[in-house]
PDB file of C-alpha atoms in Angstrom:
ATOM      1  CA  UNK A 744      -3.128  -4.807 -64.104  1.00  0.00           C
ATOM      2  CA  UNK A 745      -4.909  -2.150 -62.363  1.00  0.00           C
ATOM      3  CA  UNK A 746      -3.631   1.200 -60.861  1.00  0.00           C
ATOM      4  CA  UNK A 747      -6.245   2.790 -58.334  1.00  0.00           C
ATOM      5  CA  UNK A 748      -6.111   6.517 -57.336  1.00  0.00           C
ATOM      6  CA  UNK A 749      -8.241   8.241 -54.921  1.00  0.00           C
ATOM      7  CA  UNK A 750      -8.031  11.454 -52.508  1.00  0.00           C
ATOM      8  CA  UNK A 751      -9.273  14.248 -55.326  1.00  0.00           C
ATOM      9  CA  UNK A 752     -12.130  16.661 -54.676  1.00  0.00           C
ATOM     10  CA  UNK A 753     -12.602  20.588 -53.505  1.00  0.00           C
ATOM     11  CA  UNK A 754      -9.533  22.855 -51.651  1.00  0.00           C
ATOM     12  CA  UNK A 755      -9.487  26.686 -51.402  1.00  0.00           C
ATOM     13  CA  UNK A 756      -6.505  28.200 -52.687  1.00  0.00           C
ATOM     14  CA  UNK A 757      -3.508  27.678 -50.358  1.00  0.00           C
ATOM     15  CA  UNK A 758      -4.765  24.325 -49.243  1.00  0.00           C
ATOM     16  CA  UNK A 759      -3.760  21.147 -49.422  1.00  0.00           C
ATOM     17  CA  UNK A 760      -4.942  17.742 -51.034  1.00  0.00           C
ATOM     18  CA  UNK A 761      -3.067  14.033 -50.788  1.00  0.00           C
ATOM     19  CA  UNK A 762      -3.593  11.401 -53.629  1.00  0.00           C
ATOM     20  CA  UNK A 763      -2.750   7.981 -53.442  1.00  0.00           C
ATOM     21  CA  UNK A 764      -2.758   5.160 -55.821  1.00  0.00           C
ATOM     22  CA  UNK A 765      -2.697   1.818 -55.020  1.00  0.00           C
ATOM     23  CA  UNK A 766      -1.994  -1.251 -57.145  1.00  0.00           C
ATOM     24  CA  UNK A 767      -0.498  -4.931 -57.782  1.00  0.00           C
ATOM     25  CA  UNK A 768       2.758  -6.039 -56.204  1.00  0.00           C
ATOM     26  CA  UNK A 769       4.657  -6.652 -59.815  1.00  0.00           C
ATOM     27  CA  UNK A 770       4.091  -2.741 -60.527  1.00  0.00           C
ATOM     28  CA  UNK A 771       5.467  -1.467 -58.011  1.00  0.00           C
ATOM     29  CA  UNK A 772       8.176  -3.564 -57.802  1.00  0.00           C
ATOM     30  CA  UNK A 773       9.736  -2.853 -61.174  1.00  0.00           C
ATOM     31  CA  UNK A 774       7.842  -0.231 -62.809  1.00  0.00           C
ATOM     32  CA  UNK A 775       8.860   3.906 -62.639  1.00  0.00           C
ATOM     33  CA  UNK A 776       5.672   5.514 -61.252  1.00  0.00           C
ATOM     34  CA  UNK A 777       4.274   8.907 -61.708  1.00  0.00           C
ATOM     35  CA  UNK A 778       1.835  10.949 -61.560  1.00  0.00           C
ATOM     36  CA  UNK A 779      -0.034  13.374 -64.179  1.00  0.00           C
ATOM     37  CA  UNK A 780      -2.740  15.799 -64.826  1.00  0.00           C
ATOM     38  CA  UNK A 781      -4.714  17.131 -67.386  1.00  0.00           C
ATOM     39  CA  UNK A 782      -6.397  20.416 -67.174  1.00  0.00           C
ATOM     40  CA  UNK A 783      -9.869  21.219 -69.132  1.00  0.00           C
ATOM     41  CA  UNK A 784      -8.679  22.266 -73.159  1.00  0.00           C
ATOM     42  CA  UNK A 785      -4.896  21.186 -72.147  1.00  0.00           C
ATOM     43  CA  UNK A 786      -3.036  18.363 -72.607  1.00  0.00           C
ATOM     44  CA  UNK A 787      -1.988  15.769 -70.194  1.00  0.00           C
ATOM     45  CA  UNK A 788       1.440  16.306 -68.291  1.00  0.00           C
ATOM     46  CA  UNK A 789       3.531  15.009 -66.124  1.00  0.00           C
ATOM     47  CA  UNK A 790       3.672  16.395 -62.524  1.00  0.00           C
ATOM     48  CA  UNK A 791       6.049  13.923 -60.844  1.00  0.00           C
ATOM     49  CA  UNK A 792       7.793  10.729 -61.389  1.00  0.00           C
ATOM     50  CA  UNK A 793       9.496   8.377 -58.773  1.00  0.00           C
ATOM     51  CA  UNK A 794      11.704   5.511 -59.962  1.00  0.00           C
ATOM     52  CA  UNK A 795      12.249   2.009 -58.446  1.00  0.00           C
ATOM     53  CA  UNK A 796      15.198   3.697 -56.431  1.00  0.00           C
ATOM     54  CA  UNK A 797      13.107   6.627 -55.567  1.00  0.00           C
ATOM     55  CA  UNK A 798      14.938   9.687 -56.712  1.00  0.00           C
ATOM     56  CA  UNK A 799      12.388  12.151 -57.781  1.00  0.00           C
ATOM     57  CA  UNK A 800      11.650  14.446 -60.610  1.00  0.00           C
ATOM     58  CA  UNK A 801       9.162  17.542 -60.405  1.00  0.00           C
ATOM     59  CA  UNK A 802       7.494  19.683 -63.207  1.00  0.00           C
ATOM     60  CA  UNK A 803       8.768  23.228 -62.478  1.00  0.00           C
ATOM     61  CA  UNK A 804       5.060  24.485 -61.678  1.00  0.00           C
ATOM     62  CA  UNK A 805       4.872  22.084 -58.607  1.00  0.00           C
ATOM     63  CA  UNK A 806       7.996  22.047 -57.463  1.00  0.00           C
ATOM     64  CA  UNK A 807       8.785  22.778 -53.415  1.00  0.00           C
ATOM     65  CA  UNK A 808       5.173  22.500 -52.947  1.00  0.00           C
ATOM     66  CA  UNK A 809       4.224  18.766 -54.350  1.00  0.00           C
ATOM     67  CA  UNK A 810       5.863  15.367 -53.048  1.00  0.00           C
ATOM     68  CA  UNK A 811       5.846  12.160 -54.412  1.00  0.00           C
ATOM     69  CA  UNK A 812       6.460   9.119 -52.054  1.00  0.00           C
ATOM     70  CA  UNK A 813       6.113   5.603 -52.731  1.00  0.00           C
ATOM     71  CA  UNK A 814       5.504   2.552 -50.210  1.00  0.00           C
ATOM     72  CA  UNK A 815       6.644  -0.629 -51.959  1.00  0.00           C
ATOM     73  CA  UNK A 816       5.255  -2.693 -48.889  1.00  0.00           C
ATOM     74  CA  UNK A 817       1.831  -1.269 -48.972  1.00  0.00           C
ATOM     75  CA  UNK A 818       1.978  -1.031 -52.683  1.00  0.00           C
ATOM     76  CA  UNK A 819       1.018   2.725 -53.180  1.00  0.00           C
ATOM     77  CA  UNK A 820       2.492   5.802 -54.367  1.00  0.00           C
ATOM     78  CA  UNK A 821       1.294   9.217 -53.218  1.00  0.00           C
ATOM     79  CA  UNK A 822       1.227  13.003 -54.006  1.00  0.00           C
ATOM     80  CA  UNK A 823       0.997  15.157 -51.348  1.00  0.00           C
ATOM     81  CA  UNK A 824       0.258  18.625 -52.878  1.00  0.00           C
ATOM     82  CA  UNK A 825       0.302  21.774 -50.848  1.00  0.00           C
ATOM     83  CA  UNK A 826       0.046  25.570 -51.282  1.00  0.00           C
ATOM     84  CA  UNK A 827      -2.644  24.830 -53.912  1.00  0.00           C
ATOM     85  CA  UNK A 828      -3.384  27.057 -56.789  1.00  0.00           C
ATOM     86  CA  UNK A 829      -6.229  27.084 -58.714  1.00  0.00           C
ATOM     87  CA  UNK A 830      -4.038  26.280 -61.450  1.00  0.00           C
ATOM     88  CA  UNK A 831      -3.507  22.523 -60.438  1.00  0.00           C
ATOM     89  CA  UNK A 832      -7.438  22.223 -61.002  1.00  0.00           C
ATOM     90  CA  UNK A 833      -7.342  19.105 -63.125  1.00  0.00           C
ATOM     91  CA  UNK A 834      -8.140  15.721 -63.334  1.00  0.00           C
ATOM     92  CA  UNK A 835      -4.828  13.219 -61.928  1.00  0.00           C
ATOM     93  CA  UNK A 836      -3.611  10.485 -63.139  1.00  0.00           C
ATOM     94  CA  UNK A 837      -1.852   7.428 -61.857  1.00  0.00           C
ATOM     95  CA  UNK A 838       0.894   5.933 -64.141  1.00  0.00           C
ATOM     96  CA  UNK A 839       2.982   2.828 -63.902  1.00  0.00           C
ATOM     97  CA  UNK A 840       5.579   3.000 -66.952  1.00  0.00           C
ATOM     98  CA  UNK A 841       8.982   0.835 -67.366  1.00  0.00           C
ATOM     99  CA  UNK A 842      11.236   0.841 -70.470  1.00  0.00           C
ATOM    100  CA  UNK A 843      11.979  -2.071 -72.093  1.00  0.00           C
ATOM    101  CA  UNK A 844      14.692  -1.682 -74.460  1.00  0.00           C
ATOM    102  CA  UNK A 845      13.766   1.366 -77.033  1.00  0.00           C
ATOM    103  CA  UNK A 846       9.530   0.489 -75.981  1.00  0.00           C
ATOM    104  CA  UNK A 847       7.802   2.352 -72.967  1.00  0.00           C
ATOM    105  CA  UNK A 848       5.285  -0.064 -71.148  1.00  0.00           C
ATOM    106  CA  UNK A 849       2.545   2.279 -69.594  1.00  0.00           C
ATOM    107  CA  UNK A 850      -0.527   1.336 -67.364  1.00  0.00           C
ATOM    108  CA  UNK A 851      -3.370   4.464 -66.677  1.00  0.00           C
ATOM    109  CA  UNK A 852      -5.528   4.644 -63.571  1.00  0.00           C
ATOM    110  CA  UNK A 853      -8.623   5.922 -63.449  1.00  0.00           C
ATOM    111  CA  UNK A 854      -8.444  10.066 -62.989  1.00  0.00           C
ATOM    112  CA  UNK A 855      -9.117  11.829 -59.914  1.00  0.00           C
ATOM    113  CA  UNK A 856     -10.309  15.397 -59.813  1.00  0.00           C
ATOM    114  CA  UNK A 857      -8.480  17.987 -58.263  1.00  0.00           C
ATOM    115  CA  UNK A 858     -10.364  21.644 -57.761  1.00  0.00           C
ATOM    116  CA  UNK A 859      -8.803  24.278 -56.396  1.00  0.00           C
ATOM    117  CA  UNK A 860     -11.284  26.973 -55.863  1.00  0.00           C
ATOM    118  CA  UNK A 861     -12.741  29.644 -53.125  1.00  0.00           C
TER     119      UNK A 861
END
């Protein structure tokens, strides 16, 4: 099982930066998918999640200027983030996750790092 992200790297403030992740057909088939970040000296935390039926759920600090979108043909799911702030510098996360009964089933991609800076 493998989850791969891509589309980090450098934006001035007010900018705007799409991720994508891409991985295998079962995961994106039945899995939630979401997408999280973790800032230098912070925890990781959850910045948006999109479900097999793809309703949506935002963390307050990105909400009306992130998106989350998934393609279940071309087996990705994307963030399109906009109106950056150079507090979304952090490093992203791809994450596949599906409940089973009272267990969570997570898979991790690799990071991607986001800088927001002039």
């Amino acid at each position: 099982v493998q989850l791969q992200a891509s589309g980090g790297g450098l934006v001035q403030p007010g900018g705007s930066l799409r991720l994508s992740c891409v991985g295998s057909g079962s995961i994106f088939k039945a899995f939630d998918m979401a997408w999280y970040r973790q800032a230098p000296g912070e925890q990781r935390e959850s910045v948006a999640v999109i479900s097999t039926s793809g309703s949506t759920n935002y963390a307050d600090s990105v909400k009306g200027r992130f998106t989350i979108s998934r393609d279940t043909a071309e087996n990705t799911v994307s963030l399109q983030m906009n109106s950056l702030r150079p507090d979304d510098t952090a490093v992203y996360y791809c994450n596949a996750h599906l409940q089973v009964f009272e267990k969570v089933i997570n898979y991790w991609g690799k990071g991607t790092l986001v800088t927001v800076s002039s």
